[in-house]
Short mmCIF file of C-alpha atoms in Angstrom, two decimals:
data_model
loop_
_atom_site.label_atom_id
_atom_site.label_comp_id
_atom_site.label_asym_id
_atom_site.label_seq_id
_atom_site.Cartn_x
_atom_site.Cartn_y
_atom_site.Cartn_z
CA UNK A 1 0.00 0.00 0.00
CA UNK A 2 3.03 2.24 0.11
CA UNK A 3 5.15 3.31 3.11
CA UNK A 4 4.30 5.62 5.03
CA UNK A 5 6.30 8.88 5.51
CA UNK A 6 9.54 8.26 7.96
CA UNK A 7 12.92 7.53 7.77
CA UNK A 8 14.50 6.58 4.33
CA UNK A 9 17.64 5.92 2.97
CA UNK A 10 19.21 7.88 0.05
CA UNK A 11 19.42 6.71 -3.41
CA UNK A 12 22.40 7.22 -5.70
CA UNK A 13 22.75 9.94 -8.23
CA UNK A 14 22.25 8.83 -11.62
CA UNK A 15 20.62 10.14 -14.96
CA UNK A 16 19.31 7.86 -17.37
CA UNK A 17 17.65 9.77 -20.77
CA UNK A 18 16.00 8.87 -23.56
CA UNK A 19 15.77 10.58 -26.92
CA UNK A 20 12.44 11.65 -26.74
CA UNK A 21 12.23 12.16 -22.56
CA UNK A 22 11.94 15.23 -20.59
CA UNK A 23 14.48 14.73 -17.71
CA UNK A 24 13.05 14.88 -14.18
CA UNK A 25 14.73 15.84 -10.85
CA UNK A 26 13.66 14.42 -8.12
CA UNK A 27 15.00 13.98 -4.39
CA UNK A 28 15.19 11.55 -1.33
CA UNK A 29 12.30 11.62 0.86
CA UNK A 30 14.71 11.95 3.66
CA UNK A 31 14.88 15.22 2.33
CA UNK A 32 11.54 16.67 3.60
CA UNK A 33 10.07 17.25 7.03
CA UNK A 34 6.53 15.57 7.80
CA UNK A 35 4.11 16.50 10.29
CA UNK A 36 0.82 17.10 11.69
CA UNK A 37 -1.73 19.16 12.93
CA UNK A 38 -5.11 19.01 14.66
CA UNK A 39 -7.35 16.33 12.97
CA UNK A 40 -10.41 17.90 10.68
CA UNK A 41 -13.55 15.94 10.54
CA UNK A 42 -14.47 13.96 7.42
CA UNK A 43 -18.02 13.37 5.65
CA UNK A 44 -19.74 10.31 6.98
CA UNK A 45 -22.18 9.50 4.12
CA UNK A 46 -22.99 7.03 1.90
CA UNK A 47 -22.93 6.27 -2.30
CA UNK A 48 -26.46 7.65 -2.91
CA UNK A 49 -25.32 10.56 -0.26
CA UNK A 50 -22.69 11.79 -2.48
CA UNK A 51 -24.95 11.44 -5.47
CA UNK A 52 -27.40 13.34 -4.04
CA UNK A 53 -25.23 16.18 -3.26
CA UNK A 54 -23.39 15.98 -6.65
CA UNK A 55 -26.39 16.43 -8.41
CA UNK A 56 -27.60 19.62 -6.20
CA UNK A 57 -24.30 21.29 -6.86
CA UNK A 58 -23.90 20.41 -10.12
CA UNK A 59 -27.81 22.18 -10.46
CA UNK A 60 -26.86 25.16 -8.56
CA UNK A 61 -23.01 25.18 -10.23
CA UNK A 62 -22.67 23.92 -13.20
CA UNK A 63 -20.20 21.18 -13.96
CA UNK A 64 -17.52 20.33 -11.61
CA UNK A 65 -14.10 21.47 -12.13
CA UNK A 66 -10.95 19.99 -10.09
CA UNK A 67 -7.42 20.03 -10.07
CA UNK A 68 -4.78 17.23 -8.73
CA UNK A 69 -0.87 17.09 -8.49
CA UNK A 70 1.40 14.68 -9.15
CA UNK A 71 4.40 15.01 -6.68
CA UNK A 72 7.32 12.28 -6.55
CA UNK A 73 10.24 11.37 -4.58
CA UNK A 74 13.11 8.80 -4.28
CA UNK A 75 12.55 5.68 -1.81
CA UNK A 76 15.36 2.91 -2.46
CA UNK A 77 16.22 4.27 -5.81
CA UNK A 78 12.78 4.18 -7.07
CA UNK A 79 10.31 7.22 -7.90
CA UNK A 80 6.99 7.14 -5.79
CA UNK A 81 4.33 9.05 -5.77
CA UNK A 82 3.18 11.55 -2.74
CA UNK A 83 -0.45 10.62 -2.21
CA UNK A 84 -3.20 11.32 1.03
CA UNK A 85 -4.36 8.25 2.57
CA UNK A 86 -7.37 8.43 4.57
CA UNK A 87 -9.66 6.15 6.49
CA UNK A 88 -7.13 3.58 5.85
CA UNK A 89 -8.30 2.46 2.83
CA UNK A 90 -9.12 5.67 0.10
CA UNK A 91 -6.01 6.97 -1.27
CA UNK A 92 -6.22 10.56 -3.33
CA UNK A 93 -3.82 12.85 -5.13
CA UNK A 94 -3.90 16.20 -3.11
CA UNK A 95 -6.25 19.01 -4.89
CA UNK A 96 -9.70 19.92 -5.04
CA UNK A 97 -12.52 22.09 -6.51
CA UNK A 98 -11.86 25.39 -8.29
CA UNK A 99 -13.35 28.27 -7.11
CA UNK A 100 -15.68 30.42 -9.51
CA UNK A 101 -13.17 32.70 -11.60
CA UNK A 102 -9.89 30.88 -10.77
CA UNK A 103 -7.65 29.45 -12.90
CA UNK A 104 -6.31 25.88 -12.47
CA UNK A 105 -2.83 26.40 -11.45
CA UNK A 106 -3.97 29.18 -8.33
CA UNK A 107 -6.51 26.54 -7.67
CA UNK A 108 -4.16 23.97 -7.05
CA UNK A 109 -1.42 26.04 -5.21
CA UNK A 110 -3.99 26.94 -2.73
CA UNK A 111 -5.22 23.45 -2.25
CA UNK A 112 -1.74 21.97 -2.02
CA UNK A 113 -0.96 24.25 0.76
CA UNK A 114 -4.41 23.69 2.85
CA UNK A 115 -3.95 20.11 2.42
CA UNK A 116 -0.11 19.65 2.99
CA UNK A 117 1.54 22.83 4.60
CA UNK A 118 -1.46 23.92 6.73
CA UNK A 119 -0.46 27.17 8.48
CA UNK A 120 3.05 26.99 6.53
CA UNK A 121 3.75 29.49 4.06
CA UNK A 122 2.04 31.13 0.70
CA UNK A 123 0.70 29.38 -2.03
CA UNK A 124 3.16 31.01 -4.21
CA UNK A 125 5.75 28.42 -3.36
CA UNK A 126 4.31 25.28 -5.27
CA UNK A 127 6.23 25.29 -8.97
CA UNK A 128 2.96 23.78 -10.80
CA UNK A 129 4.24 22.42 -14.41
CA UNK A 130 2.25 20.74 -17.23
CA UNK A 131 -0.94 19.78 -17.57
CA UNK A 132 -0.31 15.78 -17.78
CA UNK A 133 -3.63 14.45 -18.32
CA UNK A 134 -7.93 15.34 -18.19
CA UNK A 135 -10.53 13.18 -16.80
CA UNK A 136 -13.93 13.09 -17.17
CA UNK A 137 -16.84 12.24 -15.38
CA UNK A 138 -19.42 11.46 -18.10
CA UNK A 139 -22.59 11.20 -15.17
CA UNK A 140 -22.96 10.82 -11.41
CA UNK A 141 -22.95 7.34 -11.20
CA UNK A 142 -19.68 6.81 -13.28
CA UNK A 143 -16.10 6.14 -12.64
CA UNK A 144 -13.49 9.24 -14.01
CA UNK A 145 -12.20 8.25 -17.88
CA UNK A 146 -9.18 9.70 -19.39
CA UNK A 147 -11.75 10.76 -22.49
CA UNK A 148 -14.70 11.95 -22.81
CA UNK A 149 -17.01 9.34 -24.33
CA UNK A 150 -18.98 10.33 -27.64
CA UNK A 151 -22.02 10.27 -25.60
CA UNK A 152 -21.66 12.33 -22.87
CA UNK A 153 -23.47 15.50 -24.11
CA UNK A 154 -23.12 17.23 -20.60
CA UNK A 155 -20.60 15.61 -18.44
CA UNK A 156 -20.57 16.36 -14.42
CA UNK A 157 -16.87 16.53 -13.91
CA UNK A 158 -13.97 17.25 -15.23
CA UNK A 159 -10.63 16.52 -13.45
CA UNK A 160 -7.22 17.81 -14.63
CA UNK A 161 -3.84 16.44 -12.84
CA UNK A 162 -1.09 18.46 -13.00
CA UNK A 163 3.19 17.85 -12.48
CA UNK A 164 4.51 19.65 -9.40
CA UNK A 165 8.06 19.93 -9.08
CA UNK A 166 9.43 19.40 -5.56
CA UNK A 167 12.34 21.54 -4.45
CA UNK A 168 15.04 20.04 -2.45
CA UNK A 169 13.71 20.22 0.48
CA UNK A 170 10.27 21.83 2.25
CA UNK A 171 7.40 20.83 5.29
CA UNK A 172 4.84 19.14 4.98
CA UNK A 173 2.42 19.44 7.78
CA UNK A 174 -1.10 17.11 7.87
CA UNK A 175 -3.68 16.70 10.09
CA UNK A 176 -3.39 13.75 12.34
CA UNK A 177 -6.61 11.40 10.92
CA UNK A 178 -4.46 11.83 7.55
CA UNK A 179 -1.79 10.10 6.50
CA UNK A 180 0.67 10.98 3.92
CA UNK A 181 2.03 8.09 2.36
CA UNK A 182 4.82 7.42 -0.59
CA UNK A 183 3.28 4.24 -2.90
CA UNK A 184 6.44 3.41 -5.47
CA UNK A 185 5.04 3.93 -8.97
CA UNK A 186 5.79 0.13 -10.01
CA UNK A 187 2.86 -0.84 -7.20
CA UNK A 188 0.31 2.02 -8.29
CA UNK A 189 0.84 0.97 -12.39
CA UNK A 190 -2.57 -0.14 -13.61
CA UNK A 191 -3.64 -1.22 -10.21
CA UNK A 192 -7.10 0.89 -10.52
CA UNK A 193 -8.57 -1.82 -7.51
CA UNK A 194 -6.71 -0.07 -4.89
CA UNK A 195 -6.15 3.29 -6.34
CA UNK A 196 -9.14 4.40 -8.25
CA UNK A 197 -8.50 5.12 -12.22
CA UNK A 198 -6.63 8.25 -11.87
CA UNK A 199 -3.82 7.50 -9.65
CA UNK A 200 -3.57 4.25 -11.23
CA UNK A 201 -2.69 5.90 -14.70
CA UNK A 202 -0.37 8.07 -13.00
CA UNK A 203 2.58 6.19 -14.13
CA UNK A 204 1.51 5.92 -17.62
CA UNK A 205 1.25 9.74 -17.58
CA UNK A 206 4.95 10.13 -16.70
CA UNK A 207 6.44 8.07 -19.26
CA UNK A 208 7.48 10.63 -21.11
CA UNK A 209 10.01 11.47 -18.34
CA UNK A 210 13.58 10.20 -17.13
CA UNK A 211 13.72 10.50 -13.98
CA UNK A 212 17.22 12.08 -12.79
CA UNK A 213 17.75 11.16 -8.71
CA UNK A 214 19.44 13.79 -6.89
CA UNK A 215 21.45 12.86 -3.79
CA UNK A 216 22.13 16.49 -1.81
#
């Protein structure tokens, strides 16, 4: 399920390209400071619950838009990927719900630093980088696809996940009833069962990168 955020042990420096690859740094997760603050309640409510209130928002909203990030690190010279566990058992990439007027990339700074550097520091301090992939909800009931399906004439949700380049080192503070966990890519790869469709295709997303380990 991934390991959860501790001690680690650095990787060796090494650079391995490709002739079509976009090189990507990333660093040790003994690099970063992780902690916690006071615990937030979560929703208690069921399936048809979240239906319900999907379909009064989207009637009162419009269709929903979100933003996610995709933040990695090194753990025994391997990339993983920075995700929030909660409940023990629902894993999600950090993000959320744009606000009427903003623009994806504000959107996402400010949820990145309410959900992993509460009471830390601006939102100006996330480097947010491409647009990787969009998802779509085609109707309440359904499962996020990485298309939009011919026949979804007004779809509820759209979802788009975004790189975010880690610098050598920062905090990251969480509340206590949520863990933040490192899951190496090779386990998350196509394994939509535990991780839900999106974090699942994660890996196929970054592909197009070589991943370049820095040891500090």
């Amino acid at each position: 399920m991934g390991f959860p955020i501790g001690a680690s042990q650095h990787g060796e420096s090494h650079r391995s390209t490709g002739p079509d690859c976009d090189v990507l740094d990333i660093y040790p997760l003994s690099c970063y400071y992780f902690g916690s603050t006071d615990a937030v309640p979560w929703k208690n409510e069921t399936v048809a619950d979240r239906t319900l209130r999907m379909k009064a928002n989207y009637d009162s909203r419009g269709m929903r838009n979100c933003v996610a990030g995709v933040m990695l690190v090194e753990l025994f010279k391997h990339p993983h990927l920075l995700l929030l566990q909660i409940r023990n058992s629902i894993f999600k990439l950090p993000g959320g719900r744009l606000r009427p007027g903003e623009s994806d990339v504000d959107c996402l700074k400010r949820k990145l630093s309410s959900k992993l550097s509460v009471g830390e520091g601006s939102c100006a301090e996330w480097e947010v980088r491409e647009c990787l992939g969009t998802w779509w909800r085609p109707d309440f009931e359904s499962l996020l696809y990485p298309f939009l399906p011919l026949n979804a004439k007004s779809p509820k949700e759209c979802t788009k996940v975004f790189l975010v380049k880690l610098p050598e080192s920062r905090r990251f503070i969480v509340p206590k009833n949520t863990r933040l966990i490192a899951a190496p890519l090779c386990q998350i790869h196509n394994n939509a069962k535990t991780y839900g469709p999106v974090i699942s295709g994660v890996p196929q997303l970054l592909s197009k990168f070589s991943f370049n380990i820095v040891e500090p």
